[in-house]
Coordinates of N, CA and C and ligand atoms in Angstrom, one line a residue:
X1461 N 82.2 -131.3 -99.8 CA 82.9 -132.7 -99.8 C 81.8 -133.7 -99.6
X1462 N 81.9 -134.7 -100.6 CA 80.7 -135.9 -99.9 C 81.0 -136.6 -99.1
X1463 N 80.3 -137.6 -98.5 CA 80.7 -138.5 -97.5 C 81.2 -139.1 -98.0
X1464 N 81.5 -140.2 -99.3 CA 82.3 -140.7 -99.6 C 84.0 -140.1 -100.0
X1465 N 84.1 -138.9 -100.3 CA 85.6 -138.1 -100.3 C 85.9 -138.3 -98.7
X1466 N 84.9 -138.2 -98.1 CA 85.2 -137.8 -96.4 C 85.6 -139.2 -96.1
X1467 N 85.3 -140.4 -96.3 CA 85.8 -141.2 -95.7 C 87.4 -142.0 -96.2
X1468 N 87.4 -141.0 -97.6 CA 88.7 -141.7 -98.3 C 89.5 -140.9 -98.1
X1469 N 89.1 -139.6 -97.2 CA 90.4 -138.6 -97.1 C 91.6 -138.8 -96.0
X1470 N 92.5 -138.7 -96.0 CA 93.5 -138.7 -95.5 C 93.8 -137.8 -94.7
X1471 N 94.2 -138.4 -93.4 CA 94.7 -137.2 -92.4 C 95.6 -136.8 -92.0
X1472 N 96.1 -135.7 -91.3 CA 97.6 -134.8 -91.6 C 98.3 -136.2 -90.5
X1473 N 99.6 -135.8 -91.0 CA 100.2 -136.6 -89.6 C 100.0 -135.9 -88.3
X1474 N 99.7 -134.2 -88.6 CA 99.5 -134.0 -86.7 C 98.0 -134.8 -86.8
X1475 N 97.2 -134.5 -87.0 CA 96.1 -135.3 -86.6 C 96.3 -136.9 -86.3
X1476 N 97.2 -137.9 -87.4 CA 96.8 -138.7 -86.6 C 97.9 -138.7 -85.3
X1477 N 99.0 -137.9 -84.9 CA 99.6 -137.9 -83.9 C 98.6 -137.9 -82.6
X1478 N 97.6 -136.9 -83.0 CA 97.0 -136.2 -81.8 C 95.6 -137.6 -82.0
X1479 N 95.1 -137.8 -82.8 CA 94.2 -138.7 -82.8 C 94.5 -140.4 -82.5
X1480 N 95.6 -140.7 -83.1 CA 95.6 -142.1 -83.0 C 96.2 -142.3 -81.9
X1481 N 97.3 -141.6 -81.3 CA 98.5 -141.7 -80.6 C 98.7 -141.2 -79.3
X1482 N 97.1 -140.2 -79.2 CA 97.2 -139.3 -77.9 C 97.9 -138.0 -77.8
X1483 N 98.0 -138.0 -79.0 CA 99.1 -136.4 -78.8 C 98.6 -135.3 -78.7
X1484 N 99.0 -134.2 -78.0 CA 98.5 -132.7 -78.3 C 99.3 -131.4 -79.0
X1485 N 98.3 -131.1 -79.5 CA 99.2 -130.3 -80.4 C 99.6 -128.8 -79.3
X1486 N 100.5 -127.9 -80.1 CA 100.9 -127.1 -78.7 C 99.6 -125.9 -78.8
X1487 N 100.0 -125.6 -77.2 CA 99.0 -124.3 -77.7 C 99.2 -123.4 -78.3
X1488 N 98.1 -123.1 -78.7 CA 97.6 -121.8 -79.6 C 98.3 -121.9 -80.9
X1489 N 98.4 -123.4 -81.3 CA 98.7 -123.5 -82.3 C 97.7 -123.7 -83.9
X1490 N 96.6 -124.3 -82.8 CA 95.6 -124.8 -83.8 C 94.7 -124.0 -84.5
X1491 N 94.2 -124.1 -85.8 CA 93.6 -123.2 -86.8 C 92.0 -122.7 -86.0
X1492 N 91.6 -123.3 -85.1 CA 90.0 -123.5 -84.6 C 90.0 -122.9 -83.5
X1493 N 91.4 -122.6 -82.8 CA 91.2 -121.8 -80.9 C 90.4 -120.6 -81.3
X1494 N 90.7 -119.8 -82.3 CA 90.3 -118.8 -81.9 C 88.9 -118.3 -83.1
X1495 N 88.3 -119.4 -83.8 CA 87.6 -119.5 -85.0 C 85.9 -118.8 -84.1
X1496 N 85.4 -118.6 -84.2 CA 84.0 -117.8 -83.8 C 83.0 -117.7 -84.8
X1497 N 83.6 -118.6 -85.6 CA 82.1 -118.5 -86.5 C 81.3 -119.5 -86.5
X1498 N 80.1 -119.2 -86.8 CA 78.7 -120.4 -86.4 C 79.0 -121.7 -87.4
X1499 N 78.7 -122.7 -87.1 CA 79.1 -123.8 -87.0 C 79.3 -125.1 -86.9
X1500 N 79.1 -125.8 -87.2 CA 79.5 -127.5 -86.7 C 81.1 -128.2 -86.8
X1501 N 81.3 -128.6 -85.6 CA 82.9 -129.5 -85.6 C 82.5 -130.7 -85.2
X1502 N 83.4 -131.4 -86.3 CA 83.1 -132.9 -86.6 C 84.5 -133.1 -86.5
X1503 N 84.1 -134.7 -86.2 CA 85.8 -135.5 -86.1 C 86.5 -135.2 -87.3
X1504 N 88.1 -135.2 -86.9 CA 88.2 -135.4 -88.3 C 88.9 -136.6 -89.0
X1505 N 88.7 -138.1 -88.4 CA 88.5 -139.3 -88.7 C 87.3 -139.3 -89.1
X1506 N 86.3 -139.6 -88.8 CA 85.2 -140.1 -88.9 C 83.7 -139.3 -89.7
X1507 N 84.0 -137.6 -89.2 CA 83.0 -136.9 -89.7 C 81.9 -136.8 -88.8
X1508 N 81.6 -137.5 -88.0 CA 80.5 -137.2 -87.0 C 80.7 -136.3 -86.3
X1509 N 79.5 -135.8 -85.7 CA 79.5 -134.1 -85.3 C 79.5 -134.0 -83.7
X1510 N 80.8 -133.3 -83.3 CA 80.9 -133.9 -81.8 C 80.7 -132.4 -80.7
X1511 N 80.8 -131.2 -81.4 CA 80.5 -130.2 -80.8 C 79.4 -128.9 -81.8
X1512 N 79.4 -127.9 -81.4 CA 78.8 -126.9 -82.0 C 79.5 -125.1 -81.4
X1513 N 79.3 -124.7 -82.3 CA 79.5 -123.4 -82.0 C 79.1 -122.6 -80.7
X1514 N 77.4 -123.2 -80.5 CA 76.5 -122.7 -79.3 C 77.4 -122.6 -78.0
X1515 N 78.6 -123.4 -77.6 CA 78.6 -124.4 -76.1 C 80.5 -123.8 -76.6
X1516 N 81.0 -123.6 -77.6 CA 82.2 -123.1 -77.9 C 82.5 -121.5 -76.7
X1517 N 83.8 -121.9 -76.0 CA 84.2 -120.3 -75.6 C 85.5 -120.2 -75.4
X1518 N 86.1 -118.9 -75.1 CA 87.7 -118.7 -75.1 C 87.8 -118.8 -73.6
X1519 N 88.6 -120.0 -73.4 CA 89.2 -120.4 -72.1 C 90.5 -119.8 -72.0
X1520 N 91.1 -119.2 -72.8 CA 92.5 -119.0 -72.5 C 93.7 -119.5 -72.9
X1521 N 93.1 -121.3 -72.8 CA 94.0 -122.1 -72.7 C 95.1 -122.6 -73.7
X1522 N 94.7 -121.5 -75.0 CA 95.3 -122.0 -76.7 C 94.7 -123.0 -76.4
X1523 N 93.7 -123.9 -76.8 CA 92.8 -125.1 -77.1 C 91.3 -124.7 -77.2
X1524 N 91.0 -124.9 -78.4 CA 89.4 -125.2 -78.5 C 88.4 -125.6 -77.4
X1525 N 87.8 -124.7 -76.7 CA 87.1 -125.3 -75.3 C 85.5 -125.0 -75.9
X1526 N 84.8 -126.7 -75.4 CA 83.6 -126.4 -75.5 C 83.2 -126.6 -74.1
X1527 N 81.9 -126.5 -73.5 CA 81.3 -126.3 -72.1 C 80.3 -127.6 -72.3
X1528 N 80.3 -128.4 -73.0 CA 79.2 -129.1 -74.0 C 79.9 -130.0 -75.0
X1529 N 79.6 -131.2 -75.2 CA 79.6 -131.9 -76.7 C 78.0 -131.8 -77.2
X1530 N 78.1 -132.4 -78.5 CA 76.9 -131.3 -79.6 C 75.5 -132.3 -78.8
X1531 N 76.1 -133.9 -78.2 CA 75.2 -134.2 -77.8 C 75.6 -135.2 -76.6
X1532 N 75.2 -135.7 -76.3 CA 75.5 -136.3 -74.1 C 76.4 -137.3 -75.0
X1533 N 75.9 -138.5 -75.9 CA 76.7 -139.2 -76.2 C 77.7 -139.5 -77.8
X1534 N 77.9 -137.8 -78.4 CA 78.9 -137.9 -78.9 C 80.2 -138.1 -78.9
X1535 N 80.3 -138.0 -77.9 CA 81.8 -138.2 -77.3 C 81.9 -139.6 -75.8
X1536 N 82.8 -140.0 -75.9 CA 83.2 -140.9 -74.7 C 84.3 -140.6 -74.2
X1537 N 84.5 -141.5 -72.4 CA 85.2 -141.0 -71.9 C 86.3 -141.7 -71.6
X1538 N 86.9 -142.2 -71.1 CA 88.3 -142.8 -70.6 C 89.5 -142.5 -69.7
X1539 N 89.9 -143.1 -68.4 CA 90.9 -142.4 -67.7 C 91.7 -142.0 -68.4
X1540 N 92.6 -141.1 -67.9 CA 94.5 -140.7 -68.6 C 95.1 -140.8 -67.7
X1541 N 96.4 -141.6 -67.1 CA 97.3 -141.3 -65.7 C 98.5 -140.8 -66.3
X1542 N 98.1 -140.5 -67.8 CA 99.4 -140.5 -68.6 C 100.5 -139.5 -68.1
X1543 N 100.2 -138.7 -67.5 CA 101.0 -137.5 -66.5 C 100.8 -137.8 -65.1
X1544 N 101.1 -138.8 -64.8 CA 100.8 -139.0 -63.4 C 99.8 -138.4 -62.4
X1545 N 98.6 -138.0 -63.1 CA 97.8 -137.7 -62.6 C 96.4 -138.1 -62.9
X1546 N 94.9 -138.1 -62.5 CA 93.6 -138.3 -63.2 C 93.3 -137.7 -64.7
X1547 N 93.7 -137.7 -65.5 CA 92.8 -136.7 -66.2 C 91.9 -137.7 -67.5
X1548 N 90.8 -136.7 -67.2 CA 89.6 -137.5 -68.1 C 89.5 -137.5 -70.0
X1549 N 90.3 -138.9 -70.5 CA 90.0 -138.4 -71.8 C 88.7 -138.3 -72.8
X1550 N 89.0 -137.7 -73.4 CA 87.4 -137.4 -74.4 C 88.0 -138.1 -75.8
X1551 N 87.7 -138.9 -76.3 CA 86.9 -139.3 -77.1 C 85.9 -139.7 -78.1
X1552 N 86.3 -139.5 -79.6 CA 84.9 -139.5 -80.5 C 84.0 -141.1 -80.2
X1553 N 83.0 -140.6 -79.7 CA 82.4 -141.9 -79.3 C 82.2 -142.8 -80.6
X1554 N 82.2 -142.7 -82.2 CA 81.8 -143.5 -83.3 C 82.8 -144.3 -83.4
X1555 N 84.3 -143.5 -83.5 CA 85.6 -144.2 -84.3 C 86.8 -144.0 -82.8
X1556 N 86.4 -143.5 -82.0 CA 87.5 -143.7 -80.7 C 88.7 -142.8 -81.3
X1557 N 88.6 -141.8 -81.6 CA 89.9 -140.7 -82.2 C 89.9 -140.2 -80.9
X1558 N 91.2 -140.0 -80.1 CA 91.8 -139.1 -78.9 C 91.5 -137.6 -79.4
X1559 N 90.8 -137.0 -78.6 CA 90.1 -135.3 -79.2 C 90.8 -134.7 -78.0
X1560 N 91.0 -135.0 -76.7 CA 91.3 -134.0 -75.9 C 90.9 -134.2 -74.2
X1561 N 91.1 -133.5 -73.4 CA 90.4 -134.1 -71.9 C 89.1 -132.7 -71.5
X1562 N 88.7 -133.6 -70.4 CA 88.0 -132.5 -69.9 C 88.1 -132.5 -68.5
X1563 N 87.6 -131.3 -68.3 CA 88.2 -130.6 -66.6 C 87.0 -129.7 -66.0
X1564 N 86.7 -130.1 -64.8 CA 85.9 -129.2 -64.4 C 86.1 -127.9 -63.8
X1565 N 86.6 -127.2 -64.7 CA 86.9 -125.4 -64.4 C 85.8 -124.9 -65.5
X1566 N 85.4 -125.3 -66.5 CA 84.4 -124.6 -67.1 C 83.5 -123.3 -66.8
X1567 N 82.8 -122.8 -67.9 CA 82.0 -122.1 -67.6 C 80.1 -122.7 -67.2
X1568 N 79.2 -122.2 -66.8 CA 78.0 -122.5 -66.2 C 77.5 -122.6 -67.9
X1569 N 76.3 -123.8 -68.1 CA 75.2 -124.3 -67.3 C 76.6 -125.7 -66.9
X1570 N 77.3 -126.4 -67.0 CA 77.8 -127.5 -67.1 C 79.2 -127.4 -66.0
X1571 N 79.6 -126.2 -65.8 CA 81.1 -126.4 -65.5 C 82.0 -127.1 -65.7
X1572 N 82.2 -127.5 -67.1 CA 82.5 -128.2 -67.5 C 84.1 -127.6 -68.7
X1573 N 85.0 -127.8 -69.2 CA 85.9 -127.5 -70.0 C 86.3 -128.5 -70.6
X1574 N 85.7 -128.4 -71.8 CA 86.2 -129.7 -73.3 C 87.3 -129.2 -73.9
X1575 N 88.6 -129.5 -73.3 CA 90.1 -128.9 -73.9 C 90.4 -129.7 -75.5
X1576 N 90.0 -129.5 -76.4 CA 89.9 -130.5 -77.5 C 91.0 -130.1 -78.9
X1577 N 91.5 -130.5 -79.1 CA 93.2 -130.0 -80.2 C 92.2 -129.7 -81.6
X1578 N 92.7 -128.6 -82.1 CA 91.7 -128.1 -83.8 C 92.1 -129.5 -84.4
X1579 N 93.2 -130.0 -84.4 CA 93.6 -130.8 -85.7 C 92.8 -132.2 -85.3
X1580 N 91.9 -132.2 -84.1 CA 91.4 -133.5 -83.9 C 90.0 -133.3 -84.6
X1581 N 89.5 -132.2 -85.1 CA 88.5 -131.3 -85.5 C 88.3 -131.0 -87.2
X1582 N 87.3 -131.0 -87.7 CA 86.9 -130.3 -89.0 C 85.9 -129.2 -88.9
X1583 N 86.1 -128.3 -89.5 CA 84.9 -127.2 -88.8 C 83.9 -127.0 -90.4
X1584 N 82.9 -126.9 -90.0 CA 82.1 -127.0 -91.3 C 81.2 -125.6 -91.0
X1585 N 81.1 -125.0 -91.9 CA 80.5 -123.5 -91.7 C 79.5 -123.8 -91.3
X1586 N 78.5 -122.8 -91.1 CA 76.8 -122.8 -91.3 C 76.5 -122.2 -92.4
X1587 N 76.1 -122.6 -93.1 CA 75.5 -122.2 -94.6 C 74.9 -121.0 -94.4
X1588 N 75.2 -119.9 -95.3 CA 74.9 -118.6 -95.2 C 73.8 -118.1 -96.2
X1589 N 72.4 -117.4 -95.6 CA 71.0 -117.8 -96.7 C 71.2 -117.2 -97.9
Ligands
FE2912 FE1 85.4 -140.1 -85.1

């Protein structure tokens, strides 16, 4: 797909539920929880590349967990009290799409857990030689 199809494509209504609106999709519902192959995930508003396969692991949680975004400032952060409690949102730092929160239960070097919805996500293979 070019970058210009990418920017004229249209997104599912769960995406923009979970993207524009805050929403999460349920667990273990999404096509990417349980995806293990090498990789790049990009927004899927915008196309910029906000995680990687390397830093991806199975938390459990039915949600996409990374321990890492692909880089310190691909992603931004934002309070949530939205459940009457702290929780930290993640957002695409380019276009501000709601991806998901993070929690410090992670695994090591970061301890970190990037709980992030597949449909907030495009997964692009690694080209195979
Ligand atoms: Fe984006």
């Amino acid at each position: 797909m070019s970058k210009q199809d990418k920017e004229k494509k249209q997104i599912s209504a769960e995406a923009y539920y979970v993207t524009q609106q805050h929403g999460t999709e349920p667990a273990f519902s999404g096509n990417l929880n349980d995806n293990k192959e090498p990789g790049e995930y990009v927004c899927v508003c915008c196309g910029s590349k906000l995680f990687d396969h390397t830093a991806k692991y199975d938390s459990g949680s039915g949600w996409p967990s990374f321990y890492k975004p692909f880089e310190k400032n691909s992603v931004a952060y934002s309070d949530d009290y939205e459940i009457g409690y702290l929780r930290k949102e993640v957002h695409c730092s380019k276009c501000s799409a709601h991806l998901g929160h993070v929690f410090d239960d992670g695994p090591q070097p970061t301890g970190l857990r990037y709980c992030i919805n597949s449909v907030a996500l495009d997964f692009i293979p690694e080209e195979k030689e």
